[in-house]
Amino acid sequence: MSPLSSYTAASLKAELNARGWRMTPQREKILHVFQNLPKGNHLSAEELHNLLERRGESISLSTIYRSVKLMARMGILRELELAEGHKHYEVNQPYPHHHHHLVCIQCNKTLEFNNDSILKHSLKQCEKEGFQLIDCQLTVMAICPEALRMGWPSGLPSNWSCSRSISQSEPLEQEEE
Amino acid sequence: MSPLSSYTAASLKAELNARGWRMTPQREKILHVFQNLPKGNHLSAEELHNLLERRGESISLSTIYRSVKLMARMGILRELELAEGHKHYEVNQPYPHHHHHLVCIQCNKTLEFNNDSILKHSLKQCEKEGFQLIDCQLTVMAICPEALRMGWPSGLPSNWSCSRSISQSEPLEQEEE
DNA sequence: GTAGTTTTTGCGATTAATTATCAATTAACT
DNA sequence: AGTTAATTGATAATTAATCGCAAAAACTAC
Ligand SMILES: [Mn+2]
Ligand SMILES: [Mn+2]
Ligand SMILES: [Zn+2]
Ligand SMILES: [Zn+2]
């Protein structure tokens, strides 16, 4: 099984067993949900729990938490810290399907984008320091067009109002000494 | 006050008052701690609280939480999601002092590194989507040399063991169709 | 500087996400 | 089929962070 291909129920079982762990219907269902999740979607433990509940394939919340954590540690899922106070998960698609996230800190709208050079820079830094790269996540915190149209930052109810954010017209070419 | 310079107690007060908010000894003390924090250090709310406690300048934990959140929203501090289950803060040094983080997911050792092109890529993506950039954080999750020497992943007690992490010898040049 | 107004603080209580405990169940191996 | 150890589900516990409120303090205008 190539590290660039997707997990199947069979390959998940194989990897679990190789570590002395077990395949279960719960783990298979969870894998299935993530494999069929439309591109650009992310699920929190709670959301995954509700989704399965609605489908009549209920799994206890404890098991949900345990499973996504395990699958993240195995490299099957990616654990994301977006801007909502809880973790989100998605299938971990290694290079070249690796992507990053643009998040509106006002409304939590999240867009994905591909950029291979970020992985390249991360690898370079790892090599320089003798680390072994596992994953890299660029999170771009920004304000979406909708929030801008609504008058961000002044026209907003006790929310973000950054007055010294990095200017979009800042010079960006030269290296600092 | 240039957006590229550091905040002083006076400029903090000016910015607070401009928004109808108030300067307090608590906020001044917290600013002072971050301004004198050695490069590469980050503080959680709890750690900041303890640090001030030890110096005999005790501030209630509620106020600590409120203050760092406020100063992050003002753009004075940067709110970091590293690998420890709680937020860390550092002074927000805009370009060209902007930096990113290489984190060992095994021991939480954190190294900083500069890389202007990441900010450039983030800006490009923001412009493409019509967003206004506030901050961007590349978090590189990896295994440090120490953990590797200890035999990661097999020689580790019920911890991370990614078998399909992005290989360091993967081809990285071509674009996907 | 004093008074008035509004924000801020400190305390305790509260929420929300996640983890721990443990008996009952079940997957894997022989 | 029987043995063994991992896993589940239910519940309790933990932890980071927020909330409500009365007292204290900062700004503003006299
Ligand atoms: Mn994604
Ligand atoms: Mn830093
Ligand atoms: Zn938005
Ligand atoms: Zn380490």
Short mmCIF file of C-alpha atoms (C1' of nucleotides) and ligand atoms in Angstrom, two decimals:
data_model
loop_
_atom_site.label_atom_id
_atom_site.label_comp_id
_atom_site.label_asym_id
_atom_site.label_seq_id
_atom_site.Cartn_x
_atom_site.Cartn_y
_atom_site.Cartn_z
CA MET A 1 0.00 0.00 0.00
CA SER A 2 1.63 3.20 -1.19
CA PRO A 3 1.75 6.05 1.29
CA LEU A 4 0.18 8.25 -1.38
CA SER A 5 -2.95 6.19 -1.81
CA SER A 6 -6.12 6.34 0.27
CA TYR A 7 -6.91 3.97 3.07
CA THR A 8 -9.51 1.30 2.49
CA ALA A 9 -11.21 -0.71 5.20
CA ALA A 10 -8.82 -3.54 4.36
CA SER A 11 -5.66 -1.47 4.53
CA LEU A 12 -6.81 0.15 7.75
CA LYS A 13 -7.33 -3.29 9.27
CA ALA A 14 -3.89 -4.35 8.08
CA GLU A 15 -2.20 -1.35 9.63
CA LEU A 16 -4.11 -1.71 12.87
CA ASN A 17 -3.31 -5.38 13.18
CA ALA A 18 0.34 -4.76 12.38
CA ARG A 19 0.46 -2.65 15.55
CA GLY A 20 -1.43 -5.13 17.68
CA TRP A 21 -4.65 -3.18 17.39
CA ARG A 22 -8.05 -4.22 16.07
CA MET A 23 -10.45 -3.38 13.34
CA THR A 24 -13.95 -2.62 14.58
CA PRO A 25 -17.22 -1.68 12.90
CA GLN A 26 -16.95 1.72 14.57
CA ARG A 27 -13.57 2.46 13.05
CA GLU A 28 -14.72 1.30 9.67
CA LYS A 29 -17.79 3.54 9.79
CA ILE A 30 -15.71 6.54 10.77
CA LEU A 31 -13.21 5.92 7.99
CA HIS A 32 -16.09 5.63 5.58
CA VAL A 33 -17.54 8.97 6.61
CA PHE A 34 -14.27 10.77 6.06
CA GLN A 35 -13.61 9.05 2.76
CA ASN A 36 -16.95 10.24 1.43
CA LEU A 37 -16.76 13.71 2.87
CA PRO A 38 -16.87 16.32 0.09
CA LYS A 39 -13.58 18.07 -0.53
CA GLY A 40 -13.24 21.15 1.66
CA ASN A 41 -15.34 19.78 4.52
CA HIS A 42 -14.05 19.24 8.03
CA LEU A 43 -15.71 17.54 10.97
CA SER A 44 -15.41 18.02 14.69
CA ALA A 45 -15.91 15.04 16.99
CA GLU A 46 -19.34 16.39 17.87
CA GLU A 47 -20.31 16.87 14.24
CA LEU A 48 -19.16 13.39 13.32
CA HIS A 49 -21.18 12.01 16.21
CA ASN A 50 -24.33 13.82 15.10
CA LEU A 51 -23.84 12.81 11.49
CA LEU A 52 -23.65 9.13 12.41
CA GLU A 53 -26.58 9.53 14.79
CA ARG A 54 -28.72 10.89 11.94
CA ARG A 55 -27.74 7.96 9.76
CA GLY A 56 -28.80 5.52 12.45
CA GLU A 57 -25.22 4.28 12.82
CA SER A 58 -24.74 5.69 16.28
CA ILE A 59 -21.32 5.45 17.91
CA SER A 60 -20.65 6.69 21.43
CA LEU A 61 -19.00 10.08 21.72
CA SER A 62 -16.13 8.55 23.70
CA THR A 63 -15.37 6.21 20.86
CA ILE A 64 -15.58 9.03 18.35
CA TYR A 65 -12.98 11.02 20.27
CA ARG A 66 -10.75 7.99 20.71
CA SER A 67 -11.01 6.99 17.07
CA VAL A 68 -10.27 10.31 15.43
CA LYS A 69 -7.30 10.79 17.76
CA LEU A 70 -5.99 7.33 16.92
CA MET A 71 -6.47 7.80 13.21
CA ALA A 72 -4.74 11.15 13.37
CA ARG A 73 -1.78 9.55 15.12
CA MET A 74 -1.70 6.89 12.44
CA GLY A 75 -1.61 9.58 9.81
CA ILE A 76 -5.00 8.72 8.34
CA LEU A 77 -6.64 11.91 9.50
CA ARG A 78 -5.32 15.42 9.91
CA GLU A 79 -6.15 17.30 13.11
CA LEU A 80 -6.89 20.94 12.40
CA GLU A 81 -6.95 23.90 14.75
CA LEU A 82 -9.14 26.34 12.91
CA ALA A 83 -10.79 29.28 14.63
CA GLU A 84 -13.68 27.78 16.59
CA GLY A 85 -12.38 26.49 19.89
CA HIS A 86 -12.42 22.83 18.98
CA LYS A 87 -10.53 20.50 16.70
CA HIS A 88 -11.59 19.50 13.21
CA TYR A 89 -10.56 16.46 11.23
CA GLU A 90 -10.16 15.65 7.56
CA VAL A 91 -8.49 12.85 5.61
CA ASN A 92 -4.76 13.38 5.49
CA GLN A 93 -3.96 13.55 1.82
CA PRO A 94 -0.17 13.64 1.58
CA TYR A 95 1.65 15.31 -1.27
CA PRO A 96 0.51 16.25 -3.88
CA HIS A 97 -2.97 16.69 -2.41
CA HIS A 98 -1.65 18.53 0.61
CA HIS A 99 -3.46 21.80 1.21
CA HIS A 100 -3.76 24.70 3.60
CA HIS A 101 -6.51 26.90 5.03
CA LEU A 102 -7.68 30.47 4.71
CA VAL A 103 -9.99 31.27 7.62
CA CYS A 104 -12.18 34.29 8.23
CA ILE A 105 -11.72 35.11 11.89
CA GLN A 106 -15.00 36.97 11.79
CA CYS A 107 -17.35 34.24 10.57
CA ASN A 108 -15.10 31.12 10.47
CA LYS A 109 -15.63 30.65 6.75
CA THR A 110 -12.78 28.37 5.62
CA LEU A 111 -11.30 28.00 2.15
CA GLU A 112 -8.67 25.49 1.15
CA PHE A 113 -5.77 26.18 -1.15
CA ASN A 114 -2.91 24.17 -2.56
CA ASN A 115 0.63 25.39 -2.36
CA ASP A 116 3.48 22.94 -2.70
CA SER A 117 6.17 25.43 -1.82
CA ILE A 118 4.94 25.58 1.77
CA LEU A 119 5.58 21.88 2.20
CA LYS A 120 8.94 22.45 0.55
CA HIS A 121 9.86 25.20 2.99
CA SER A 122 8.72 23.04 5.90
CA LEU A 123 10.85 20.16 4.71
CA LYS A 124 13.85 22.43 4.30
CA GLN A 125 13.46 23.70 7.85
CA CYS A 126 13.11 20.17 9.20
CA GLU A 127 16.25 19.04 7.45
CA LYS A 128 18.15 22.04 8.73
CA GLU A 129 17.23 21.21 12.33
CA GLY A 130 17.40 17.45 12.06
CA PHE A 131 13.66 16.96 12.53
CA GLN A 132 11.47 14.47 10.70
CA LEU A 133 8.44 16.13 9.17
CA ILE A 134 5.00 14.74 10.01
CA ASP A 135 2.65 17.42 8.78
CA CYS A 136 2.62 21.15 8.19
CA GLN A 137 -0.35 23.46 8.31
CA LEU A 138 -0.43 27.03 7.17
CA THR A 139 -3.42 28.82 8.64
CA VAL A 140 -4.12 32.19 7.12
CA MET A 141 -6.28 34.27 9.42
CA ALA A 142 -8.09 36.97 7.53
CA ILE A 143 -11.34 38.87 7.02
CA CYS A 144 -13.66 37.67 4.31
CA PRO A 145 -15.18 39.99 1.69
CA GLU A 146 -18.59 39.78 3.37
CA ALA A 147 -17.23 40.98 6.71
CA LEU A 148 -15.28 43.71 4.94
CA ARG A 149 -18.45 44.88 3.21
CA MET A 150 -20.21 44.94 6.58
CA GLY A 151 -17.69 47.54 7.66
CA TRP A 152 -15.03 45.58 9.48
CA PRO A 153 -13.53 46.52 11.85
CA SER A 154 -15.63 49.42 13.11
CA GLY A 155 -19.08 48.16 12.16
CA LEU A 156 -18.72 45.03 14.25
CA PRO A 157 -20.23 44.10 17.62
CA SER A 158 -17.44 43.72 20.21
CA ASN A 159 -15.36 41.64 17.86
CA TRP A 160 -11.93 41.68 16.23
CA SER A 161 -10.48 45.07 15.40
CA CYS A 162 -6.82 44.77 14.52
CA SER A 163 -5.22 48.14 13.86
CA ARG A 164 -1.75 46.97 13.01
CA SER A 165 -2.26 43.90 10.93
CA ILE A 166 0.33 43.24 8.28
CA SER A 167 -0.34 45.67 5.48
CA GLN A 168 -1.09 44.32 2.05
CA SER A 169 1.06 47.03 0.54
CA GLU A 170 4.10 46.28 2.68
CA PRO A 171 7.34 45.64 0.75
CA LEU A 172 7.94 41.89 0.76
CA GLU A 173 10.98 41.20 -1.37
CA GLN A 174 14.13 41.92 0.62
CA GLU A 175 15.53 39.60 3.30
CA GLU A 176 16.21 40.96 6.77
CA GLU A 177 19.83 40.90 7.88
CA MET B 1 3.30 55.39 15.76
CA SER B 2 4.41 53.20 12.87
CA PRO B 3 2.71 49.83 12.60
CA LEU B 4 6.14 48.26 12.40
CA SER B 5 7.37 49.61 15.72
CA SER B 6 6.82 48.06 19.14
CA TYR B 7 4.16 49.16 21.51
CA THR B 8 5.10 51.22 24.54
CA ALA B 9 2.94 51.80 27.58
CA ALA B 10 2.14 55.23 26.14
CA SER B 11 1.15 54.00 22.71
CA LEU B 12 -0.91 51.22 24.23
CA LYS B 13 -2.80 53.75 26.29
CA ALA B 14 -3.32 55.91 23.22
CA GLU B 15 -4.75 53.04 21.21
CA LEU B 16 -6.95 51.88 24.05
CA ASN B 17 -8.36 55.35 24.66
CA ALA B 18 -8.96 55.86 20.95
CA ARG B 19 -11.36 52.94 21.16
CA GLY B 20 -13.04 54.10 24.34
CA TRP B 21 -11.09 51.64 26.46
CA ARG B 22 -8.80 52.25 29.42
CA MET B 23 -5.22 51.80 30.38
CA THR B 24 -4.76 49.88 33.63
CA PRO B 25 -1.75 48.81 35.68
CA GLN B 26 -2.65 45.21 34.85
CA ARG B 27 -2.47 45.81 31.11
CA GLU B 28 0.77 47.71 31.46
CA LYS B 29 2.35 44.90 33.48
CA ILE B 30 1.29 42.30 30.93
CA LEU B 31 2.64 44.36 28.05
CA HIS B 32 5.89 44.73 29.95
CA VAL B 33 6.24 40.99 30.45
CA PHE B 34 5.81 40.27 26.76
CA GLN B 35 8.13 43.07 25.71
CA ASN B 36 10.88 41.63 27.88
CA LEU B 37 10.25 38.01 27.00
CA PRO B 38 13.34 36.49 25.36
CA LYS B 39 12.96 35.84 21.65
CA GLY B 40 11.52 32.38 21.04
CA ASN B 41 9.52 32.25 24.26
CA HIS B 42 5.76 31.92 24.39
CA LEU B 43 3.42 32.17 27.36
CA SER B 44 0.07 30.60 28.09
CA ALA B 45 -2.41 32.50 30.23
CA GLU B 46 -1.58 30.17 33.10
CA GLU B 47 2.16 30.65 32.68
CA LEU B 48 1.80 34.42 32.54
CA HIS B 49 -0.26 34.29 35.69
CA ASN B 50 2.34 32.23 37.53
CA LEU B 51 5.17 34.42 36.31
CA LEU B 52 3.52 37.56 37.66
CA GLU B 53 2.62 35.74 40.88
CA ARG B 54 6.30 34.91 41.42
CA ARG B 55 7.25 38.54 40.84
CA GLY B 56 4.74 39.65 43.45
CA GLU B 57 2.71 41.50 40.80
CA SER B 58 -0.27 39.21 40.99
CA ILE B 59 -3.13 39.71 38.54
CA SER B 60 -6.28 37.61 38.63
CA LEU B 61 -6.46 34.80 36.12
CA SER B 62 -9.69 36.20 34.67
CA THR B 63 -7.96 39.46 33.92
CA ILE B 64 -5.03 37.63 32.37
CA TYR B 65 -7.35 35.78 30.01
CA ARG B 66 -9.26 38.94 29.17
CA SER B 67 -6.13 40.97 28.60
CA VAL B 68 -4.26 38.62 26.30
CA LYS B 69 -7.41 38.12 24.25
CA LEU B 70 -7.90 41.85 23.98
CA MET B 71 -4.29 42.52 23.08
CA ALA B 72 -4.42 39.77 20.48
CA ARG B 73 -7.50 41.38 18.92
CA MET B 74 -5.70 44.70 18.90
CA GLY B 75 -2.81 43.09 17.07
CA ILE B 76 -0.33 43.57 19.90
CA LEU B 77 -0.05 39.88 20.69
CA ARG B 78 -0.19 36.81 18.48
CA GLU B 79 -2.33 33.88 19.59
CA LEU B 80 -0.62 30.59 18.83
CA GLU B 81 -2.05 27.09 18.63
CA LEU B 82 0.98 24.93 19.24
CA ALA B 83 0.74 21.31 20.29
CA GLU B 84 -0.23 21.46 23.95
CA GLY B 85 -3.97 21.86 24.21
CA HIS B 86 -3.95 25.51 25.18
CA LYS B 87 -3.15 28.83 23.55
CA HIS B 88 0.18 30.59 23.74
CA TYR B 89 0.92 34.24 23.21
CA GLU B 90 3.88 36.25 21.97
CA VAL B 91 4.35 39.83 20.80
CA ASN B 92 3.09 40.22 17.26
CA GLN B 93 6.10 41.39 15.31
CA PRO B 94 4.85 42.25 11.85
CA TYR B 95 6.99 41.97 8.76
CA PRO B 96 9.97 41.67 8.61
CA HIS B 97 10.13 40.04 12.04
CA HIS B 98 7.31 37.69 11.24
CA HIS B 99 8.18 34.07 11.98
CA HIS B 100 6.81 30.56 12.08
CA HIS B 101 7.10 27.49 14.30
CA LEU B 102 8.62 24.05 14.10
CA VAL B 103 7.13 21.89 16.85
CA CYS B 104 8.13 18.44 18.05
CA ILE B 105 4.85 16.62 18.55
CA GLN B 106 6.64 14.23 20.86
CA CYS B 107 8.10 16.64 23.43
CA ASN B 108 6.60 20.02 22.37
CA LYS B 109 10.02 21.53 21.79
CA THR B 110 9.41 24.58 19.62
CA LEU B 111 11.82 26.34 17.28
CA GLU B 112 11.13 29.55 15.41
CA PHE B 113 12.15 30.27 11.87
CA ASN B 114 11.83 33.17 9.49
CA ASN B 115 10.50 32.75 6.00
CA ASP B 116 9.13 35.73 4.15
CA SER B 117 7.78 33.71 1.28
CA ILE B 118 5.12 32.18 3.50
CA LEU B 119 3.71 35.59 4.22
CA LYS B 120 3.94 36.32 0.50
CA HIS B 121 1.97 33.18 -0.38
CA SER B 122 -0.63 34.01 2.27
CA LEU B 123 -1.03 37.51 0.90
CA LYS B 124 -1.40 36.19 -2.62
CA GLN B 125 -4.13 33.80 -1.52
CA CYS B 126 -5.94 36.56 0.37
CA GLU B 127 -5.87 38.83 -2.65
CA LYS B 128 -7.14 36.06 -4.89
CA GLU B 129 -10.16 35.49 -2.63
CA GLY B 130 -10.76 39.08 -1.66
CA PHE B 131 -9.80 38.58 1.97
CA GLN B 132 -7.82 41.01 4.12
CA LEU B 133 -4.89 39.30 5.79
CA ILE B 134 -4.56 39.57 9.55
CA ASP B 135 -1.93 36.98 10.41
CA CYS B 136 -0.61 33.74 9.05
CA GLN B 137 0.97 30.91 10.98
CA LEU B 138 2.79 27.97 9.54
CA THR B 139 3.05 25.22 12.11
CA VAL B 140 5.41 22.43 11.16
CA MET B 141 4.68 19.31 13.17
CA ALA B 142 7.68 17.04 13.33
CA ILE B 143 9.84 14.77 15.45
CA CYS B 144 12.93 16.26 17.03
CA PRO B 145 16.38 14.63 16.78
CA GLU B 146 16.20 13.57 20.44
CA ALA B 147 12.95 11.68 19.94
CA LEU B 148 14.31 10.13 16.77
CA ARG B 149 17.39 8.94 18.66
CA MET B 150 15.10 7.43 21.29
CA GLY B 151 13.69 5.22 18.58
CA TRP B 152 10.58 7.01 17.43
CA PRO B 153 8.07 5.71 16.56
CA SER B 154 8.44 2.18 17.88
CA GLY B 155 10.36 2.89 21.08
CA LEU B 156 7.68 5.18 22.40
CA PRO B 157 5.04 4.62 25.11
CA SER B 158 1.56 4.74 23.55
CA ASN B 159 2.36 7.86 21.64
CA TRP B 160 2.49 9.09 18.07
CA SER B 161 3.39 6.55 15.44
CA CYS B 162 2.65 7.90 12.00
CA SER B 163 3.43 5.36 9.29
CA ARG B 164 2.50 7.45 6.31
CA SER B 165 3.88 10.85 7.09
CA ILE B 166 5.03 12.86 4.14
CA SER B 167 8.32 11.35 3.10
CA GLN B 168 11.36 13.56 3.06
CA SER B 169 12.43 11.95 -0.19
CA GLU B 170 9.13 12.57 -1.98
CA PRO B 171 9.37 14.44 -5.28
CA LEU B 172 8.24 18.00 -4.67
CA GLU B 173 8.63 19.89 -7.91
CA GLN B 174 5.77 19.12 -10.26
CA GLU B 175 2.27 20.59 -9.94
CA GLU B 176 -0.78 18.33 -9.82
CA GLU B 177 -3.14 18.60 -12.80
"C1'" DG C 1 -9.40 68.32 42.18
"C1'" DT C 2 -14.12 66.61 42.50
"C1'" DA C 3 -18.09 64.31 40.75
"C1'" DG C 4 -20.17 61.44 37.37
"C1'" DT C 5 -20.05 57.85 34.09
"C1'" DT C 6 -18.40 53.70 32.21
"C1'" DT C 7 -14.97 50.32 32.08
"C1'" DT C 8 -12.31 47.01 34.43
"C1'" DT C 9 -11.11 43.99 38.04
"C1'" DG C 10 -11.41 39.95 41.04
"C1'" DC C 11 -14.02 36.39 42.68
"C1'" DG C 12 -16.74 32.46 42.10
"C1'" DA C 13 -19.67 29.89 39.32
"C1'" DT C 14 -20.24 27.97 34.67
"C1'" DT C 15 -19.55 26.15 30.18
"C1'" DA C 16 -17.59 23.27 26.72
"C1'" DA C 17 -14.14 20.14 24.88
"C1'" DT C 18 -11.73 16.37 25.93
"C1'" DT C 19 -9.93 12.58 28.76
"C1'" DA C 20 -10.21 8.95 32.43
"C1'" DT C 21 -12.39 4.96 34.68
"C1'" DC C 22 -14.22 0.50 34.43
"C1'" DA C 23 -17.32 -3.37 33.65
"C1'" DA C 24 -19.13 -5.67 29.62
"C1'" DT C 25 -18.27 -6.81 24.91
"C1'" DT C 26 -15.81 -8.43 21.03
"C1'" DA C 27 -11.88 -9.03 17.68
"C1'" DA C 28 -7.87 -11.72 16.78
"C1'" DC C 29 -5.19 -15.79 17.43
"C1'" DT C 30 -4.65 -20.84 18.32
"C1'" DA D 1 -14.76 -23.03 20.19
"C1'" DG D 2 -11.80 -21.11 23.86
"C1'" DT D 3 -8.34 -17.71 25.42
"C1'" DT D 4 -6.62 -13.25 25.74
"C1'" DA D 5 -6.25 -8.59 25.30
"C1'" DA D 6 -8.20 -4.57 23.00
"C1'" DT D 7 -12.33 -1.87 22.53
"C1'" DT D 8 -16.69 -0.05 23.54
"C1'" DG D 9 -20.23 2.69 25.96
"C1'" DA D 10 -21.80 4.98 29.99
"C1'" DT D 11 -20.47 8.05 33.31
"C1'" DA D 12 -17.40 10.78 36.05
"C1'" DA D 13 -13.55 13.86 36.02
"C1'" DT D 14 -10.60 17.22 34.16
"C1'" DT D 15 -9.17 21.36 31.99
"C1'" DA D 16 -9.14 25.67 29.37
"C1'" DA D 17 -11.70 29.42 28.97
"C1'" DT D 18 -15.78 32.34 29.66
"C1'" DC D 19 -19.54 34.56 32.34
"C1'" DG D 20 -22.11 37.32 35.96
"C1'" DC D 21 -21.81 40.61 39.23
"C1'" DA D 22 -20.51 43.84 42.93
"C1'" DA D 23 -16.62 46.69 44.16
"C1'" DA D 24 -12.82 49.42 42.46
"C1'" DA D 25 -10.62 52.32 39.31
"C1'" DA D 26 -9.97 55.18 34.93
"C1'" DC D 27 -11.40 58.61 32.02
"C1'" DT D 28 -14.16 63.01 31.20
"C1'" DA D 29 -16.21 67.25 32.21
"C1'" DC D 30 -16.90 70.63 35.30
MN MN E 1 -8.95 20.98 4.68
MN MN E 2 7.11 32.53 18.23
ZN ZN E 3 -16.20 36.11 7.31
ZN ZN E 4 10.96 16.18 20.77
#
